[in-house]
CSV table of C-alpha atoms and ligand atoms in Angstrom, one decimal:
chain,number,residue,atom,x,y,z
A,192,UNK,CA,0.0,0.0,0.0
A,193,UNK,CA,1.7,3.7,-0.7
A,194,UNK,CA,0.2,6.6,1.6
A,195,UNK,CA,0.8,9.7,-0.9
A,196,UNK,CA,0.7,13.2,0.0
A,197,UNK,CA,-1.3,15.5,-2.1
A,198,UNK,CA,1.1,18.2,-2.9
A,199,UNK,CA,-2.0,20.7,-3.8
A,200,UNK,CA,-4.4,20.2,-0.7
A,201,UNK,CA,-1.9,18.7,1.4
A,202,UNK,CA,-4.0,15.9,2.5
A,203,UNK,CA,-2.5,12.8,3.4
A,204,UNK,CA,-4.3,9.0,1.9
A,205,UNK,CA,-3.8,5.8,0.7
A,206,UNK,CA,-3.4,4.4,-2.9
A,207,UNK,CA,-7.4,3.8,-3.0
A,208,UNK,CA,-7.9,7.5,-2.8
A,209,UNK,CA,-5.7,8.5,-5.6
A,210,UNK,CA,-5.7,7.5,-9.3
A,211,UNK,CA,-2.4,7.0,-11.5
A,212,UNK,CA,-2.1,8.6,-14.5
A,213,UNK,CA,1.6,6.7,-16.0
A,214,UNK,CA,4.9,8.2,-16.8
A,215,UNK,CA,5.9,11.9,-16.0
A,216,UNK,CA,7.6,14.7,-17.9
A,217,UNK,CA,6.5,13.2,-21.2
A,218,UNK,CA,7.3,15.8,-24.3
A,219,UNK,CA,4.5,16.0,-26.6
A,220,UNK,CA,4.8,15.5,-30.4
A,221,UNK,CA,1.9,16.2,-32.3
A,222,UNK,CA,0.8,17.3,-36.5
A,223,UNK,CA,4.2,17.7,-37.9
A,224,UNK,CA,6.3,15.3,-36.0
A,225,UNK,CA,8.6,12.6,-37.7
A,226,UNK,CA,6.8,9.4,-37.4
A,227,UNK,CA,9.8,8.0,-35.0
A,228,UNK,CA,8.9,10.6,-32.2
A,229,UNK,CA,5.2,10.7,-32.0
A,230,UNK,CA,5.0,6.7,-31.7
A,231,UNK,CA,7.5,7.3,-29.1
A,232,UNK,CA,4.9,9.7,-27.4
A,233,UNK,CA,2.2,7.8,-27.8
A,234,UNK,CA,3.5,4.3,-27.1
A,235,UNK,CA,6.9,3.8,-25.5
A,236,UNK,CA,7.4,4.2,-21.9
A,237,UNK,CA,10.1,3.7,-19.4
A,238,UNK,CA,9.7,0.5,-17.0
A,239,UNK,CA,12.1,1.0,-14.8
A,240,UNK,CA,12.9,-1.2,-11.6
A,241,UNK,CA,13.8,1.8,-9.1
A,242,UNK,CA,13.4,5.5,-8.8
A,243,UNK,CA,10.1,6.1,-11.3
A,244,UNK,CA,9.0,9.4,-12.0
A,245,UNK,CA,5.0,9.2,-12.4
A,246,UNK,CA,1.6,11.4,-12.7
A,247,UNK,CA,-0.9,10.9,-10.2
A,248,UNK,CA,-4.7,12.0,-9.2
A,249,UNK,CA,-6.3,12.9,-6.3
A,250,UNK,CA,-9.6,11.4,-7.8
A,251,UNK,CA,-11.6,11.1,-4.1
A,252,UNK,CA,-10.3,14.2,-3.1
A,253,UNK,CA,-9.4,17.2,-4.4
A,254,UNK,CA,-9.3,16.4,-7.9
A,255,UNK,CA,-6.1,17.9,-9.2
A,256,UNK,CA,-3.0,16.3,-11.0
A,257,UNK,CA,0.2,16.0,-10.0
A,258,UNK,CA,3.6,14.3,-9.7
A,259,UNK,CA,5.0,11.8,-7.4
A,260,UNK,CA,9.1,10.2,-7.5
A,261,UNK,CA,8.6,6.3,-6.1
A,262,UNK,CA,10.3,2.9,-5.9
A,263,UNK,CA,9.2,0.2,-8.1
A,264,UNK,CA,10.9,-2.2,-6.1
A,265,UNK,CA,10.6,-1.3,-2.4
A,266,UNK,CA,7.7,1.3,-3.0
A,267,UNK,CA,9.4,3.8,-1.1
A,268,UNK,CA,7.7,7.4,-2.0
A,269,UNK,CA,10.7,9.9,-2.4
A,270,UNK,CA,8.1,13.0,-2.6
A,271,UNK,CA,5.4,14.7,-4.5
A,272,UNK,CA,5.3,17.8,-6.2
A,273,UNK,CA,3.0,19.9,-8.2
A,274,UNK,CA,1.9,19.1,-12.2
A,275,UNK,CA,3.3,22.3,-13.2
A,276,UNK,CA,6.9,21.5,-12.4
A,277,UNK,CA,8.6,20.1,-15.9
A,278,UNK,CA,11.6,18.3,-13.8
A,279,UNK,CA,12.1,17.0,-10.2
A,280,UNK,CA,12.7,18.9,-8.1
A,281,UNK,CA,16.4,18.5,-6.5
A,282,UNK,CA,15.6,17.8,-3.5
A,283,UNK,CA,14.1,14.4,-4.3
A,284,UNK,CA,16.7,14.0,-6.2
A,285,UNK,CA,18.8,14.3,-3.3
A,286,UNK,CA,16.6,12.1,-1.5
A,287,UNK,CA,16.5,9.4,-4.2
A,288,UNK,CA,20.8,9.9,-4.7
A,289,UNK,CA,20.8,9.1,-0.8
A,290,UNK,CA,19.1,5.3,-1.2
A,291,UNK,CA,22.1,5.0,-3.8
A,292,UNK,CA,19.9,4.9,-6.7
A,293,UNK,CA,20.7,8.3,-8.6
B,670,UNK,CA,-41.9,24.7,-7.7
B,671,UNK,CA,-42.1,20.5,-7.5
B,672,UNK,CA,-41.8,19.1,-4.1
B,673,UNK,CA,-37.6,17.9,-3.7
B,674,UNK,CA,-37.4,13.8,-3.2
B,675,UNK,CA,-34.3,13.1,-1.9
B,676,UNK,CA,-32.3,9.6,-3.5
B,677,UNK,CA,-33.2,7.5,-0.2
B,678,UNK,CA,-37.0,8.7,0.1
B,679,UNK,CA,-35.8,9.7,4.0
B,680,UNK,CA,-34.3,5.9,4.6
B,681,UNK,CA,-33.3,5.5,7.9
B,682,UNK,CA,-31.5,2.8,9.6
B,683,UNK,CA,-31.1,2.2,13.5
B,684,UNK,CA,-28.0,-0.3,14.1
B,685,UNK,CA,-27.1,-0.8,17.9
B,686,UNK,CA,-24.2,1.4,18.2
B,687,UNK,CA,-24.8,3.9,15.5
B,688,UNK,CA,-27.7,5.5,13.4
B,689,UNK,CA,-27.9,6.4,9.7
B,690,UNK,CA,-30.4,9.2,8.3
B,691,UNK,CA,-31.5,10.6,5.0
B,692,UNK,CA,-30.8,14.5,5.7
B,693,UNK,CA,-33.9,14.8,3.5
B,694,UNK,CA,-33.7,18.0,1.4
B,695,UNK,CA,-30.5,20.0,2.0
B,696,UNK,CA,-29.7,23.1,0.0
B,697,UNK,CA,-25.8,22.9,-1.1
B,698,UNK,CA,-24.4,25.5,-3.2
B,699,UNK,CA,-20.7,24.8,-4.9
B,700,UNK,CA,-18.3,27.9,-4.5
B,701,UNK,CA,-15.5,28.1,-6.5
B,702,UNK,CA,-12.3,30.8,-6.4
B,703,UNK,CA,-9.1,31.4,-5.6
B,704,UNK,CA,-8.7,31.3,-2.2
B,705,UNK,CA,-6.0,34.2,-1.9
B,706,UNK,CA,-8.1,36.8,-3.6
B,707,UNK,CA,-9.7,38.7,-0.7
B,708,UNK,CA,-12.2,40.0,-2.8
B,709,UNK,CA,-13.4,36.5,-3.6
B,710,UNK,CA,-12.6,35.8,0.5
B,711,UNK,CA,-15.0,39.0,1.4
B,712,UNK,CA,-17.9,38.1,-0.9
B,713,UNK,CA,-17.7,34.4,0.1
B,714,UNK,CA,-17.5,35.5,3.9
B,715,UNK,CA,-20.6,38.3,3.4
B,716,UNK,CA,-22.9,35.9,1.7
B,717,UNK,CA,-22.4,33.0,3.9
B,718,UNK,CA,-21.4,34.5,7.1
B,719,UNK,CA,-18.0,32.4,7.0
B,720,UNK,CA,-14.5,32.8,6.5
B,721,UNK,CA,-13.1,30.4,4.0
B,722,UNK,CA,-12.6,27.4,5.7
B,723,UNK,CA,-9.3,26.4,5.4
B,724,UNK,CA,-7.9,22.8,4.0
B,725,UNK,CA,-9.9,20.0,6.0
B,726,UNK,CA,-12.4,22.4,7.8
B,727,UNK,CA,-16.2,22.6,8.3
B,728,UNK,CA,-17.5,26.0,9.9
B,729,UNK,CA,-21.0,25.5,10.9
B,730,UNK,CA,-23.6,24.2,13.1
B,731,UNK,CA,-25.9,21.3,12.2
B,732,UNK,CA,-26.0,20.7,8.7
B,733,UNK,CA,-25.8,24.2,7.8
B,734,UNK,CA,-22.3,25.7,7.2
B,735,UNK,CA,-19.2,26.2,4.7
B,736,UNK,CA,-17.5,22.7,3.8
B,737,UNK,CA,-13.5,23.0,2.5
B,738,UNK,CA,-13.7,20.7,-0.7
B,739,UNK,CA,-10.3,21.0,-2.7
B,740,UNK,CA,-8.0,24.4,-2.8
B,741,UNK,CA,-10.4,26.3,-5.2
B,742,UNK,CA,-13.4,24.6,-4.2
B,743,UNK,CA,-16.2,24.9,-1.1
B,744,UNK,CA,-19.6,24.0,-0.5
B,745,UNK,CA,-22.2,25.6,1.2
B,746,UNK,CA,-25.2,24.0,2.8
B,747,UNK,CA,-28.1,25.6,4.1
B,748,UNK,CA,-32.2,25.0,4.0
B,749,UNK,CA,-33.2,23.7,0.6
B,750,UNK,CA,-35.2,26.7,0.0
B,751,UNK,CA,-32.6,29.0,0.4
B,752,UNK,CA,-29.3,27.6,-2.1
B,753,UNK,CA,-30.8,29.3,-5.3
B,754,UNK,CA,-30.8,32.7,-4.1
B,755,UNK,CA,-27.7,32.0,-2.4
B,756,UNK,CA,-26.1,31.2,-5.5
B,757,UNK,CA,-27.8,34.0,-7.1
B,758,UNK,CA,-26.2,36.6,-5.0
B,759,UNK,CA,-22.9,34.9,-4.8
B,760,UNK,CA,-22.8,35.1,-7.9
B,761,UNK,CA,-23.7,38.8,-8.4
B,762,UNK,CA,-21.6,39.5,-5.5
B,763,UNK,CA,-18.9,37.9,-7.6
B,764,UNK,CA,-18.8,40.3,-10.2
B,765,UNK,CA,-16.2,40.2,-12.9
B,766,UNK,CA,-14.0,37.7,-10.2
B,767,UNK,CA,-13.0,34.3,-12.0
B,768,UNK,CA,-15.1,32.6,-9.4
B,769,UNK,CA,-18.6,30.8,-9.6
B,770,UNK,CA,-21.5,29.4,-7.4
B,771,UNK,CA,-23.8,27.0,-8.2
B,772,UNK,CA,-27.1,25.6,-7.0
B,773,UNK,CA,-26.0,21.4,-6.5
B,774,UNK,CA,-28.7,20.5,-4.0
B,775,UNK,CA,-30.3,17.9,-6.4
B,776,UNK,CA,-27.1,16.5,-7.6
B,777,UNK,CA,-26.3,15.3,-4.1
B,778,UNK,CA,-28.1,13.2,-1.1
B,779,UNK,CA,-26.7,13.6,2.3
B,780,UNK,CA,-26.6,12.0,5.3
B,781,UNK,CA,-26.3,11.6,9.2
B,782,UNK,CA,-24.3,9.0,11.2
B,783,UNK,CA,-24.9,9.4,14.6
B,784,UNK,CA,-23.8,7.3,17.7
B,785,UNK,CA,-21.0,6.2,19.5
B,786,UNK,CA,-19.9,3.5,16.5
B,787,UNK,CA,-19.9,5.9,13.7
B,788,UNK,CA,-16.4,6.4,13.6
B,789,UNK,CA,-15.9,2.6,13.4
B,790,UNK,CA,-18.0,2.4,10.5
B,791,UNK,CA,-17.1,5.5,8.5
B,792,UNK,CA,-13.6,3.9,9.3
B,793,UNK,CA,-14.7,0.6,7.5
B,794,UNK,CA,-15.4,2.0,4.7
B,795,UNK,CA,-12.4,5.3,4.1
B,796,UNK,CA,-9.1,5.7,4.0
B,797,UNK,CA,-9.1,7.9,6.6
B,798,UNK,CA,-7.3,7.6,9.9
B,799,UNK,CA,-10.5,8.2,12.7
B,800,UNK,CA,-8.8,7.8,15.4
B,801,UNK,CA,-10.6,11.0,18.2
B,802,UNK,CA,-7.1,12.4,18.2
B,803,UNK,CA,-6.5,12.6,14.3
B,804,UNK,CA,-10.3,13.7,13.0
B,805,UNK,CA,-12.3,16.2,15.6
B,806,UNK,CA,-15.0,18.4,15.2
B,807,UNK,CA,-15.5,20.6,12.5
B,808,UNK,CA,-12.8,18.6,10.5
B,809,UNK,CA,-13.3,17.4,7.1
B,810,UNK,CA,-12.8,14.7,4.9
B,811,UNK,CA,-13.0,13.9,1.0
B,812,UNK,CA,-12.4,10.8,0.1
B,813,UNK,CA,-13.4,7.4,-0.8
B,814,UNK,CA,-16.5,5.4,0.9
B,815,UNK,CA,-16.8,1.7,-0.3
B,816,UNK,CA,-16.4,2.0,-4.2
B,817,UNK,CA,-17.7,5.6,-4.3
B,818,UNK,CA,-16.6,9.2,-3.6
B,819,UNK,CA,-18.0,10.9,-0.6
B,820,UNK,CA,-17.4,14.4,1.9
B,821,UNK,CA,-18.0,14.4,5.4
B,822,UNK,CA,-17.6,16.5,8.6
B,823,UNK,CA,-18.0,16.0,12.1
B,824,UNK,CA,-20.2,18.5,13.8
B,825,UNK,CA,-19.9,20.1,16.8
B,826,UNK,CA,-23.0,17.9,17.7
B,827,UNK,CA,-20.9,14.9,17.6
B,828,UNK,CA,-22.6,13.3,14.5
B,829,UNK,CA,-20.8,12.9,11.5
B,830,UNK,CA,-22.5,14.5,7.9
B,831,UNK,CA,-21.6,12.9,4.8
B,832,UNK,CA,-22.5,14.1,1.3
B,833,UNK,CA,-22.2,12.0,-1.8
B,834,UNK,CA,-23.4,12.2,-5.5
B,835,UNK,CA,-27.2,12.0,-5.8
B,836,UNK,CA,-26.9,8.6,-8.3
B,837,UNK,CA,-25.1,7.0,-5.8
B,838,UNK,CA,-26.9,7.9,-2.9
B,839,UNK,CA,-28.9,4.9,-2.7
B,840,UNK,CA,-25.6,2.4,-2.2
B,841,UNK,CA,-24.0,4.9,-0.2
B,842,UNK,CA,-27.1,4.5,2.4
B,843,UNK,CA,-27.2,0.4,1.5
B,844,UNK,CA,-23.3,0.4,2.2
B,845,UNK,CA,-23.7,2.0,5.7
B,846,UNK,CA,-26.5,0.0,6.9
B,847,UNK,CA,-25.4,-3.5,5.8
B,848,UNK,CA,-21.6,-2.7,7.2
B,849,UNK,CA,-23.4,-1.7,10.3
B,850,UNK,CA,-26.1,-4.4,10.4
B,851,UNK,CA,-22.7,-6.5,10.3
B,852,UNK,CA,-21.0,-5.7,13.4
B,853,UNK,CA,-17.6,-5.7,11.9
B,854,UNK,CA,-15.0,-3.0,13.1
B,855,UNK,CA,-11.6,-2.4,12.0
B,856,UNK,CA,-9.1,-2.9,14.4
B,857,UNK,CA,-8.5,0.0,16.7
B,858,UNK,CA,-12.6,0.9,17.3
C,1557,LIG,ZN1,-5.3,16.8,-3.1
């Protein structure tokens, strides 16, 4: 089970209460894009085992999108951050660079 | 205007540590802004007689009050007779404000839990940590209940109010009485 922390209301739940939404930070290609880059936006994902940057929802709850860093393996949570950030922020990259995984 | 029927008809369910009504027709008004404008903050607060609530907070008596909902979003419940004006002169009050309020009372059924097992069986069915010392009066919840989406508060009166969509309403009030015809608690209750 992962307890998440809404980084926009700031309310604390369990998986149940949230909705995921896939991989983060994707870059869109739309009309005009070689063939080679919009299948790889429409289709191809990262699967890592470790660190996993993903989009999230706080369906039950306040409604709004956002980001979380977590651990495929162990499930560990590194942090949460809003849907308007393009990147990590660094100190979750800290965080995730201090379990060795960077 | 046609008579309001509420999605339970009333139901009403006495278990032996806890009771479960149909509010019957509650007037609920959706308010939505941005929280740090103060002139959305001042027309909110004239209207309803209520600061904005901040994240997790009910201010109100009884059923009638202003409900936190999400960042941008609250709710305001009050007789049934009363939420289209309400809205009415929220909305005028709002002005040119990128803000809105809207007349939901239909589009929801609400209800009371009363009794000394009602935070056992709100607890059965949320992901919501119910304990006396982590949920207390006037504090709010939005969250899951069972397989459906659901708000409640606990008053000042000690009972708990919980709001729900309308097309669920019926299986909200079957979820609560079967789970506490049941007698099952979670651990900790
Ligand atoms: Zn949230």
């Amino acid at each position: 089970m992962l307890l998440i922390t809404c980084p926009c209301c700031g309310v604390s739940g369990e998986e149940t209460e949230f909705a995921p939404g896939g991989e983060a930070h994707l870059k869109r290609f739309g009309p005009g894009s070689e063939e080679g880059e919009f299948a790889g936006y429409l289709f191809y994902r990262k699967n890592p085992k470790g660190p996993h940057f993903e989009r999230w929802r706080h369906a039950y709850g306040c409604g709004k999108w956002f980001h979380v860093a977590r651990d495929t393996v162990t499930l560990e949570i590194f942090g949460a951050y809003k849907a308007t950030e393009t990147a990590p922020p660094q100190e979750i990259l800290d965080r995730i660079a201090a379990r060795g995984k960077a | 205007m046609s008579d309001p029927v509420t999605a339970t008809g009333g139901a009403r369910f006495a278990g032996s540590d806890c009771a479960i009504s149909d509010l019957g027709a509650l007037g609920m008004v959706a308010i939505r802004g941005e929280a740090g404008d103060p002139a959305f903050a001042a027309a909110v607060q004239a209207e309803t007689g209520f600061a904005l609530p901040p994240v997790r907070r009910f201010e109100g008596e009884a059923e009638a009050g202003l409900c936190w909902m999400s960042p941008d979003e609250w709710l305001l419940t009050c007789p049934y007779a009363e939420a289209e004006a309400r809205a009415g002169r929220l909305r005028a009050a709002f002005g040119g404000l990128h803000a809105l309020a809207v007349n939901v009372s239909d589009a929801r059924a609400a209800f009371r839990i009363e009794g000394e097992g009602a935070r056992a069986l709100l607890a059965r069915g949320a992901p919501v940590d119910l304990a006396p010392a982590a949920f207390g009066e006037g504090d709010v919840r939005r969250t899951r209940l069972g397989q459906v989406a659901a708000a409640f508060w606990l008053g000042r009166d000690g009972a708990f109010r919980l709001v729900c969509f309308r097309s669920v309403g019926a299986y909200v009030f079957d979820w609560l009485k079967a789970s506490a015809a049941s007698g099952a608690r979670p651990a900790g209750f």
